[in-house]
Each structure stands twice: as structure tokens, then as C-alpha cells.
Coordinates of C-alpha atoms and ligand atoms in Angstrom, one line a residue:
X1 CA 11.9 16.7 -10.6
X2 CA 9.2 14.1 -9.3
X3 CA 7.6 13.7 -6.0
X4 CA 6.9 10.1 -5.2
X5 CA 4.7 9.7 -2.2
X6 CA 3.0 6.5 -0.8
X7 CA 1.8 4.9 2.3
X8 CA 0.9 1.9 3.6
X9 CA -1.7 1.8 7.0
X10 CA -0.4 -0.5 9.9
X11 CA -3.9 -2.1 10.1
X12 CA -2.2 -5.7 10.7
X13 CA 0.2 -8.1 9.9
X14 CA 2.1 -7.0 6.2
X15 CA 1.5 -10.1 3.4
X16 CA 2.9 -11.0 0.1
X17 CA 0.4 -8.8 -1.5
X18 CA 1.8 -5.5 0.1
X19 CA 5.2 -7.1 -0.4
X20 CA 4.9 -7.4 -3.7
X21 CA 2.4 -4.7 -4.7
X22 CA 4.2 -1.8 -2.8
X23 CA 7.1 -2.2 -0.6
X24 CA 9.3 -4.0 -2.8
X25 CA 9.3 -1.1 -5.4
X26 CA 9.5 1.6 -3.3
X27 CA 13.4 1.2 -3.7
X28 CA 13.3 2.1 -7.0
X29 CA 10.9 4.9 -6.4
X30 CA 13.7 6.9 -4.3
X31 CA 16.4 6.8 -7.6
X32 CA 13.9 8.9 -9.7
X33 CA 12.9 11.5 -7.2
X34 CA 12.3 13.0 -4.1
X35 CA 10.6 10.0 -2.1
X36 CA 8.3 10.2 0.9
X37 CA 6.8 7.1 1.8
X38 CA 5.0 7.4 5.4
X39 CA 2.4 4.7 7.7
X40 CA -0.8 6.0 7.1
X41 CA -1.6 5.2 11.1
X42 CA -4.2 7.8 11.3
X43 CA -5.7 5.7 8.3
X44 CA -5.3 2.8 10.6
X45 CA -8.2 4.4 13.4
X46 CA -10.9 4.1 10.2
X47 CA -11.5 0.7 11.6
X48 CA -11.5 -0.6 15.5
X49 CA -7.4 -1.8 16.0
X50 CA -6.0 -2.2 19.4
X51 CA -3.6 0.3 20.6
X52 CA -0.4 -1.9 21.1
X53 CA -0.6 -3.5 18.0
X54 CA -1.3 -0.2 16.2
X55 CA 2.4 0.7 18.1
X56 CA 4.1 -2.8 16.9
X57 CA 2.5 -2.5 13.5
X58 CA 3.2 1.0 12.8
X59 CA 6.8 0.0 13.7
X60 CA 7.3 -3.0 12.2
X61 CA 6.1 -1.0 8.9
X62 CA 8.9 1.4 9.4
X63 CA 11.3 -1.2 9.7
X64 CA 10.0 -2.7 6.8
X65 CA 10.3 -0.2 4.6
X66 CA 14.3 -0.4 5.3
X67 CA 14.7 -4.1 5.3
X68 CA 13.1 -3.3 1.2
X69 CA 15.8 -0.9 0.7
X70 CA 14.4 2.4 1.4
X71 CA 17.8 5.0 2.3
X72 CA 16.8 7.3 4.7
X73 CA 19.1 9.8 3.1
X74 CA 17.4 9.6 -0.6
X75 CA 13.8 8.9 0.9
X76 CA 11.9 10.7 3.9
X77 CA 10.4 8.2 5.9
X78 CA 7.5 9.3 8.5
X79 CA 4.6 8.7 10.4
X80 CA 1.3 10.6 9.1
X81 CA 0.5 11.3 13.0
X82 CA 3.8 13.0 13.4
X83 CA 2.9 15.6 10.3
X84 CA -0.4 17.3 11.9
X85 CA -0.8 19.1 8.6
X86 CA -2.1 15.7 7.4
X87 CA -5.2 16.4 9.8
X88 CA -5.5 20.2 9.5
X89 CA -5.1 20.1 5.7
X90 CA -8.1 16.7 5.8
X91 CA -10.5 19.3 7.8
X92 CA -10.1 21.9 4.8
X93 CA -10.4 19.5 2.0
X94 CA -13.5 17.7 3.4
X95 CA -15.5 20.5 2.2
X96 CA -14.5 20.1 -1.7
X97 CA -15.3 16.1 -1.8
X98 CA -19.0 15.1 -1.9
X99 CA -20.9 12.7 0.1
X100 CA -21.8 11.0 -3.6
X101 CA -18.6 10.2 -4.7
X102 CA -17.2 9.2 -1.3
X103 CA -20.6 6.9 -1.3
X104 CA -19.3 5.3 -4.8
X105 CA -15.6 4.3 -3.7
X106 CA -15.2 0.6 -3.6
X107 CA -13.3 0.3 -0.7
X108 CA -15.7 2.0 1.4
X109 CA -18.4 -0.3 0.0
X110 CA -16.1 -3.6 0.9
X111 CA -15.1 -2.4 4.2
X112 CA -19.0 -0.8 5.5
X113 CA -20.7 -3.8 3.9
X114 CA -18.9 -6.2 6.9
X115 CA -20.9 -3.6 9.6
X116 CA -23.6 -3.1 10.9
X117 CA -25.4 0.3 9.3
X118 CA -25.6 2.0 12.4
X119 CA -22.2 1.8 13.3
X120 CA -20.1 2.9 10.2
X121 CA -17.7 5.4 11.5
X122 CA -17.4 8.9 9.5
X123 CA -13.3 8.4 9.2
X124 CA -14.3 5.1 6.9
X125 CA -16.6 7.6 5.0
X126 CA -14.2 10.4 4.7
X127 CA -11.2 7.8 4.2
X128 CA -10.5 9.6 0.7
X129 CA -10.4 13.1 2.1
X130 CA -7.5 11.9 4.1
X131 CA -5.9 10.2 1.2
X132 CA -6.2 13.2 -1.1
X133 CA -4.8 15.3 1.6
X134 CA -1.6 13.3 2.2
X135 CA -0.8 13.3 -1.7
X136 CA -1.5 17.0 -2.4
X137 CA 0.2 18.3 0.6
X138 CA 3.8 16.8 -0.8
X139 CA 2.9 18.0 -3.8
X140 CA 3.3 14.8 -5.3
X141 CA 3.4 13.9 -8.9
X142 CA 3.9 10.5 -8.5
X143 CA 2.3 8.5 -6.3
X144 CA 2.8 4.6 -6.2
X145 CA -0.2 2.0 -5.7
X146 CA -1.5 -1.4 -5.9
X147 CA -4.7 -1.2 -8.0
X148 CA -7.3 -1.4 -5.4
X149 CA -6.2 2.5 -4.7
X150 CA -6.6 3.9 -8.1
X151 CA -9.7 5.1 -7.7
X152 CA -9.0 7.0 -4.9
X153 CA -5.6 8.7 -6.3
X154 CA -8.2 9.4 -9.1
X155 CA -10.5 11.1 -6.7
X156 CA -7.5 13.1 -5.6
X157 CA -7.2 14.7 -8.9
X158 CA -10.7 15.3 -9.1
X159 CA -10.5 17.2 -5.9
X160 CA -7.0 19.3 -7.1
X161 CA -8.7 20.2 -9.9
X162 CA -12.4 21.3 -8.5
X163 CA -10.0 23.2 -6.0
X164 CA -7.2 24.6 -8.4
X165 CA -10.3 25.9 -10.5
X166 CA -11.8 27.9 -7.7
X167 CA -8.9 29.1 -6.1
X168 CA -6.7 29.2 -8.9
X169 CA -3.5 26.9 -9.8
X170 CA -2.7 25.7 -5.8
X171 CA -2.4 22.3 -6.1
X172 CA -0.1 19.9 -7.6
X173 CA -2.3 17.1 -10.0
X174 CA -0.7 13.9 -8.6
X175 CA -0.4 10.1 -11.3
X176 CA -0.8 7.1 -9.6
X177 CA 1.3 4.6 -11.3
X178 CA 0.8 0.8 -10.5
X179 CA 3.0 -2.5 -11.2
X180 CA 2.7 -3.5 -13.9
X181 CA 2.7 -7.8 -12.5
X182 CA 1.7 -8.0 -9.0
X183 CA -0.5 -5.2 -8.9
X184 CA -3.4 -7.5 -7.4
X185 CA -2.2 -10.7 -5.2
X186 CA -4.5 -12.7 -4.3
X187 CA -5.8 -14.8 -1.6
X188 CA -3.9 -18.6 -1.2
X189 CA -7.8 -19.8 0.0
X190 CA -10.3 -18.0 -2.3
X191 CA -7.8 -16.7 -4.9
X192 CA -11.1 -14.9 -6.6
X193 CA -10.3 -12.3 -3.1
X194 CA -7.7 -10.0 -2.7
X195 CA -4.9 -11.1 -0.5
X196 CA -5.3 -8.4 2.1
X197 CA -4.0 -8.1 5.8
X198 CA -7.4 -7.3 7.7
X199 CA -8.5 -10.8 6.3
X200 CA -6.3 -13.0 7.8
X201 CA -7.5 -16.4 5.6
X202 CA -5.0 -17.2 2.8
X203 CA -2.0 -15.4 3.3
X204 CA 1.4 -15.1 3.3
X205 CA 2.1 -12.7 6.0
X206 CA 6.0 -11.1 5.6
X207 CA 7.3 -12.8 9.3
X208 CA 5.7 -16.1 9.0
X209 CA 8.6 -19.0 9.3
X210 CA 9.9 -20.0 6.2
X211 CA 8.7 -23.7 6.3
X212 CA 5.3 -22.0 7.1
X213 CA 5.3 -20.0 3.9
X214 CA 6.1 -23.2 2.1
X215 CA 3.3 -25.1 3.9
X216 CA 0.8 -22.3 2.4
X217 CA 1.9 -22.2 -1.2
X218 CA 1.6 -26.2 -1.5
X219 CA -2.1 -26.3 0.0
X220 CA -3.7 -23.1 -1.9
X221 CA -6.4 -23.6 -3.4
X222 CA -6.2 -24.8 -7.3
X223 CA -8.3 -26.4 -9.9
X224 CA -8.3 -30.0 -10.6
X225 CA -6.5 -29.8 -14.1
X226 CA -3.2 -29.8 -14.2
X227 CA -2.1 -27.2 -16.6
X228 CA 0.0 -24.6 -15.6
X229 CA -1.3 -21.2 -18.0
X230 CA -2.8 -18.0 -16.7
X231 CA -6.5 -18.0 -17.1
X232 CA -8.0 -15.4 -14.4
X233 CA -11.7 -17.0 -15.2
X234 CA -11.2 -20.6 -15.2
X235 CA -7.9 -21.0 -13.3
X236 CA -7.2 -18.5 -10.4
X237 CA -5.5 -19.8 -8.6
X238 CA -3.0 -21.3 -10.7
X239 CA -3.2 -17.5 -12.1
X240 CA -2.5 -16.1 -9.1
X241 CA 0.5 -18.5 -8.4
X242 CA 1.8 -17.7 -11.3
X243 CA 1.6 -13.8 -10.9
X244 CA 3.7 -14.2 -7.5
X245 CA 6.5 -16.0 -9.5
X246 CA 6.9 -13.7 -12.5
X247 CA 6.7 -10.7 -10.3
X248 CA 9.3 -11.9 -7.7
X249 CA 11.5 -13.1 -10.9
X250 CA 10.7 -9.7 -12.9
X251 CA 9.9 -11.9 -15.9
X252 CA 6.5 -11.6 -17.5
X253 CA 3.0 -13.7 -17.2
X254 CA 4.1 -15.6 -20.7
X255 CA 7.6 -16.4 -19.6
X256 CA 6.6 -17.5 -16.7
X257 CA 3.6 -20.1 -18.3
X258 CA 6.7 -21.3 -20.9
X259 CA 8.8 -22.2 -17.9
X260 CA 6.6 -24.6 -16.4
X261 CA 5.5 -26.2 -19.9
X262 CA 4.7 -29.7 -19.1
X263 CA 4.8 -29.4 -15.3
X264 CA 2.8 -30.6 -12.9
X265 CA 1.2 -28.6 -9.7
X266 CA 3.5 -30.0 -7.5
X267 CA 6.2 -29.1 -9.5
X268 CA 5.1 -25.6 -10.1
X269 CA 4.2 -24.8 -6.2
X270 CA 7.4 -25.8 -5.1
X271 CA 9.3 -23.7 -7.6
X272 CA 6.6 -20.9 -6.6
X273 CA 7.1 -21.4 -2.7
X274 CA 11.2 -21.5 -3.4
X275 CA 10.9 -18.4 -5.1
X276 CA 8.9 -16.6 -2.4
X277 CA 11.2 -18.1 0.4
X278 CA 14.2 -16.9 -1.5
X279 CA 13.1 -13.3 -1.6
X280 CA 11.5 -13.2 1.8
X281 CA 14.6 -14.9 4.2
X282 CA 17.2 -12.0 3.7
X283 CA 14.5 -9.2 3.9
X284 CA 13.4 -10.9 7.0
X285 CA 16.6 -11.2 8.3
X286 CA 17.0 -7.3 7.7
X287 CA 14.1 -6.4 9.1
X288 CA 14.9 -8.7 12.7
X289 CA 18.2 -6.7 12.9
X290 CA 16.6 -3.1 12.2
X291 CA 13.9 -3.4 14.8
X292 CA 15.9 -5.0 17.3
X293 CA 17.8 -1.2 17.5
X294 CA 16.6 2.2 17.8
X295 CA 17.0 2.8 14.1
X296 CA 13.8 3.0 13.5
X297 CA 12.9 5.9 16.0
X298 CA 16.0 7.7 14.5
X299 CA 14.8 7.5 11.0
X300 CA 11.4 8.3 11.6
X301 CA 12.0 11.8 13.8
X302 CA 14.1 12.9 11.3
X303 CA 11.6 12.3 8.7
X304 CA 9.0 14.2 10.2
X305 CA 10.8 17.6 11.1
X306 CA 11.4 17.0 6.8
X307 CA 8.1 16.3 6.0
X308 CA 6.7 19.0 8.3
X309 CA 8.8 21.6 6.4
X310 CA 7.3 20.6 3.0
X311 CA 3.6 19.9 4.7
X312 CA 3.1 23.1 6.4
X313 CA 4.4 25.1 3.3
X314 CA 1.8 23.7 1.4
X315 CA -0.9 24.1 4.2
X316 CA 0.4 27.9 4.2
X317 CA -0.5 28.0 0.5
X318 CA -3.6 26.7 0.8
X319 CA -5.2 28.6 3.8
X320 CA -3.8 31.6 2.3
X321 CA -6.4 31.1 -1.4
X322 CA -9.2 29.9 0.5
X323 CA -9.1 33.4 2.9
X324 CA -8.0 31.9 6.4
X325 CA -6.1 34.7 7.9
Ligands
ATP401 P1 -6.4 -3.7 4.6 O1 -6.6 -5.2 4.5 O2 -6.2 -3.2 5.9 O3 -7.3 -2.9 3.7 P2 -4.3 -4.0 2.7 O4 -3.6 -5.3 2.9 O5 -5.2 -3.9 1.5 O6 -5.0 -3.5 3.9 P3 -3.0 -1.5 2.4 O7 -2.4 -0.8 3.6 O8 -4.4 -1.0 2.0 O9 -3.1 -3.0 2.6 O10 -2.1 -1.4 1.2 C1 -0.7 -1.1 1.2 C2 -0.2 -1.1 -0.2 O11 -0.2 -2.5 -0.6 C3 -1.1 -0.5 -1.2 O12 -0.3 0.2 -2.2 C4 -1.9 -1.6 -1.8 O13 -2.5 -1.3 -3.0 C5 -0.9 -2.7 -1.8 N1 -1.6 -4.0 -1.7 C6 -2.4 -4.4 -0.6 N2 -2.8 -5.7 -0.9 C7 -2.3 -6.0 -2.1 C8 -2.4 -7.2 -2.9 N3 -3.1 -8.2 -2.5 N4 -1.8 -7.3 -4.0 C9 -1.0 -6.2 -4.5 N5 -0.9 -5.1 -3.8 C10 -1.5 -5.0 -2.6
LTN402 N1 -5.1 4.1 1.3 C1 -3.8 3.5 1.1 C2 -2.8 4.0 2.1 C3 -2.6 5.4 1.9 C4 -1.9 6.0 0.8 C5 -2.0 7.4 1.1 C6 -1.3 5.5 -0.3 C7 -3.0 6.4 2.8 N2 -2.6 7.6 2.2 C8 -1.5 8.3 0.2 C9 -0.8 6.5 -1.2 C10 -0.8 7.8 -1.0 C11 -3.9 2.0 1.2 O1 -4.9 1.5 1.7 N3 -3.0 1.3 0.7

């Protein structure tokens, strides 16, 4: 049986892009194995956040993840800081990841480049160590993503097998697998930068008002053609317009382009922003009724004493090979 484990971190405000790049398929995620999905909070401390929004973020996630459908009886829904294996397994693994390849990871490039030198903390560093350790404790074989993450579920399977070589078979060699559309949404403003909620410019965030969302999707940025076809080079944002329809209408990039034939922008953003709109008012409407109760805090203590059960199994495994008594 598969293991599908994901997580998103609580660093802001959830878009469009983590809408449709992750939550909205976690549902499916949960019919074709045994699910965790957690909120990767202790991720969330990698860059300065203020404490009560960590709180409402790392709750609003939770409740999020059930207003896309996630059952807490067919998916195991926690916080990483509730599992302290995630931490006690990170301090183990940290010695089998090197300083080169953690150097060489995009993110960490993107995200130290906006600092100043001096001031880079060593959880952005070690940011994959983490990662790795959160996958390989659930054993999972699957493990859902948006593409910007591949390289660091690939560094994962670098480490399990570096490890499984010198200790002999211990750890599980997790997949990523990735959306096929929607993988990458990008910004409304600069559609040539990834939608992405610790850069506020652009997007769609999942509790903006309705006739907010709409406002946004008929200014983004475009080119001055009027041609609606997916060219990534040339035409971005139109692209990435188009990307958000076909995925919310789970039709592809070419059926999408014959749909709008002979359209004009202002015809193709309105059908784009009534297509977001129409998706995001029930989920909304889910998720104002879940976090007005104590659901939430329900769903995610049960979670944990789950995930703990699992975690510290595998913790036990690995202390055992590497000679911790
Ligand atoms: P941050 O801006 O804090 O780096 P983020 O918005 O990139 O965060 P994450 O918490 O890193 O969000 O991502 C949660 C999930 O959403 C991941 O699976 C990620 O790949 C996916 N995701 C994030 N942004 C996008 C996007 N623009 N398009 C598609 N998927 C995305
Ligand atoms: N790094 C991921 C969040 C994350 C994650 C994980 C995803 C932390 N640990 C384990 C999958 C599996 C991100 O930024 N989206």
C-alpha cells in the first residue's frame, strides 16, 4: 500500500498557487493510500514570522486542508511541532546531507539572496534536512508537490539511499509526483515569478472577497496582442491565465486555447476570474464554518498521537542501525 505524505508551511496567507498546486489534490491523495498531510510550522521559523500569525496561519492551514476535502478518518492530519521525532530524527540526518548540495538547492539560493550574508539563518541552510526527515520518517512512497520542491524530494532519495547503503536497507526511497497542469502558478503582476505567499505582489490569496479576486484577474498583467494561446516565452501571462483555467476545469492546456478561439482578453479574463470564483466561494464558505468551531483542534490532536505512533517507530529503527543505545 502507498504512503502519501505532504505539507505545506504556514509562512502567510495561502494563494491560488498552493490552491491549485497542492491542496486541491490532496483529496484524491487519501483514496489511494494511507495519507498524512501535516503544516510544516517548524519550516515556517526558517524565515523571521510573527508569532500570532504563525498561530492563525498554522490554523487556518488546518482548516484548509478540510474545507479541500481532506477526511480525518482516511487522512492523518498534524502539526510537525506536535511529532518531536520530526526534530530528533532532523538532528540525526544532518550528518548524511553535505554542505555542497544544501549550497546548490534553488530555494535556498532565492530565499538567502533577499538577506543580508551575515544574517542567513542555519534552519534556511539545513531547510532540506528537515524536509527529508519528515518524508522518510512516514515511510512515504509518495509524496505530493508543486515543482519548485522536486529538487528537494530528490535530495531526500539521495540521502535514503547514501544512508540505506551504510546502514543497510532502513529507509523507505520516497517519489515525488507533481500535477500534471498547475504545477507552477504564477504571479498576476510579473507572471515570469512564481505566485508565492511570502511575496505578497500578484496574488490571489484563498480569503480574499470574491469581487476582489475578480478585480485581480482583470488587471494582471498581459501582453498587448490579443491572442489567447499558451506561449510561456512570448506570452506569460496569457499562459499563466490559461494554466489556472484548464487546471480548475481539469481540461488540458490545448482545450483550453480551442475554447477561447477568437476571444478577446476581456472575454477570456472574465471567463478565467468566473472560473476561479466558482471553485473558491464554497471552499471558502467551508473553511469560515470549520474554523469558527473547535474542529480543528480535534482533528489535529488526534492526528498527532497517529503520527507519533508511525514517527517514533521509524526513529526507533533508525537510532537502533546507526548504534544509539
Ligand atoms: P513561500 O512563499 O513561503 O515559499 P509558497 O507559497 O511557495 O511559500 P509552500 O508552503 O512552499 O508555498 O508550498 C506549499 C505547496 O504549494 C507546495 O507543494 C508547493 O509546491 C505548492 N505551491 C506553492 N506555490 C505554488 C505555485 N505558485 N503554483 C503551484 N504550486 C505551488
Ligand atoms: N518544503 C515544502 C513544505 C514541506 C514538505 C515537507 C512537503 C515541508 N516538509 C515534506 C512535502 C513533504 C514547501 O515549501 N512546500
Amino acid at each position: 500500500m502507498e504512503r502519501i505524505l505532504s505539507g505545506i508551511k504556514p509562512t502567510g496567507k495561502l494563494t491560488l498557487g498552493n490552491y491549485i498546486g497542492a491542496l486541491r489534490n490532496f483529496k484524491n491523495f487519501q483514496e489511494q493510500g494511507e495519507c498524512f498531510i501535516f503544516i510544516a510550522d517548524l519550516h515556517a521559523l526558517t524565515l523571521p514570522i510573527d508569532p500570532l500569525e504563525l498561530k492563525t496561519n498554522s490554523r487556518d492551514i488546518a482548516a484548509f486542508y478540510l474545507a479541500a476535502g481532506l477526511d480525518p478518518n482516511k487522512c492523518n492530519i498534524f502539526l510537525q511541532s506536535h511529532v518531536s521525532a520530526h526534530a530528533e530524527l532532523n538532528a540525526i540526518m544532518q550528518n548524511f546531507l553535505y554542505m555542497g548540495e544544501l549550497s546548490r538547492m534553488t530555494q535556498f539560493k532565492d530565499k538567502s539572496q533577499k538577506l543580508n550574508k551575515e544574517k542567513i539563518g542555519l534552519g534556511l541552510f539545513a531547510y532540506p534536512v528537515l524536509m527529508a526527515s519528515d518524508i522518510l520518517l512516514y515511510d512515504a512512497t509518495i509524496v505530493p508537490v508543486g515543482e519548485d520542491q522536486i529538487q528537494h524530494v530528490e535530495l531526500t532519495r539521495d540521502l535514503a539511499k547514501r544512508f540505506n547503503h551504510r546502514y543497510g536497507d532502513t529507509l523507505i526511497m520516497p517519489k515525488a509526483v507533481v500535477t500534471k497542469v498547475g504545477a507552477r502558478i504564477m504571479s498576476l503582476s510579473d507572471p515570469t515569478k512564481k505566485m508565492s505567499k511570502s511575496d505578497e505582489k500578484g496574488d490571489i490569496f484563498l480569503k480574499d472577497d470574491p469581487k476582489v479576486i475578480r478585480k485581480k484577474i482583470m488587471s494582471a498583467v498581459t501582453d498587448s496582442e490579443s491572442v489567447v494561446i499558451y506561449d510561456v516565452e512570448n506570452k506569460p501571462g496569457i499562459s499563466n491565465l490559461l494554466t489556472i483555467y484548464a487546471s480548475l476545469k481539469n481540461i488540458t492546456i490545448p482545450e483550453a486555447e480551442k475554447e477561447f478561439e477568437g476571444a478577446n482578453y476581456g472575454t477570456f479574463k472574465k471567463a478565467v476570474a468566473d472560473a476561479v470564483i466558482e471553485e473558491i466561494e464554497p471552499f471558502q464558505k467551508r473553511y469560515q464554518e470549520i474554523i469558527a468551531s473547535n474542529y480543528v483542534d480535534e482533528v489535529l490532536n488526534r492526528g498527532a498521537e497517529k503520527a507519533k505512533s508511525i514517527a517514533n517507530a521509524t526513529l526507533k529503527r533508525v537510532h537502533d542501525v546507526v548504534g544509539l543505545l
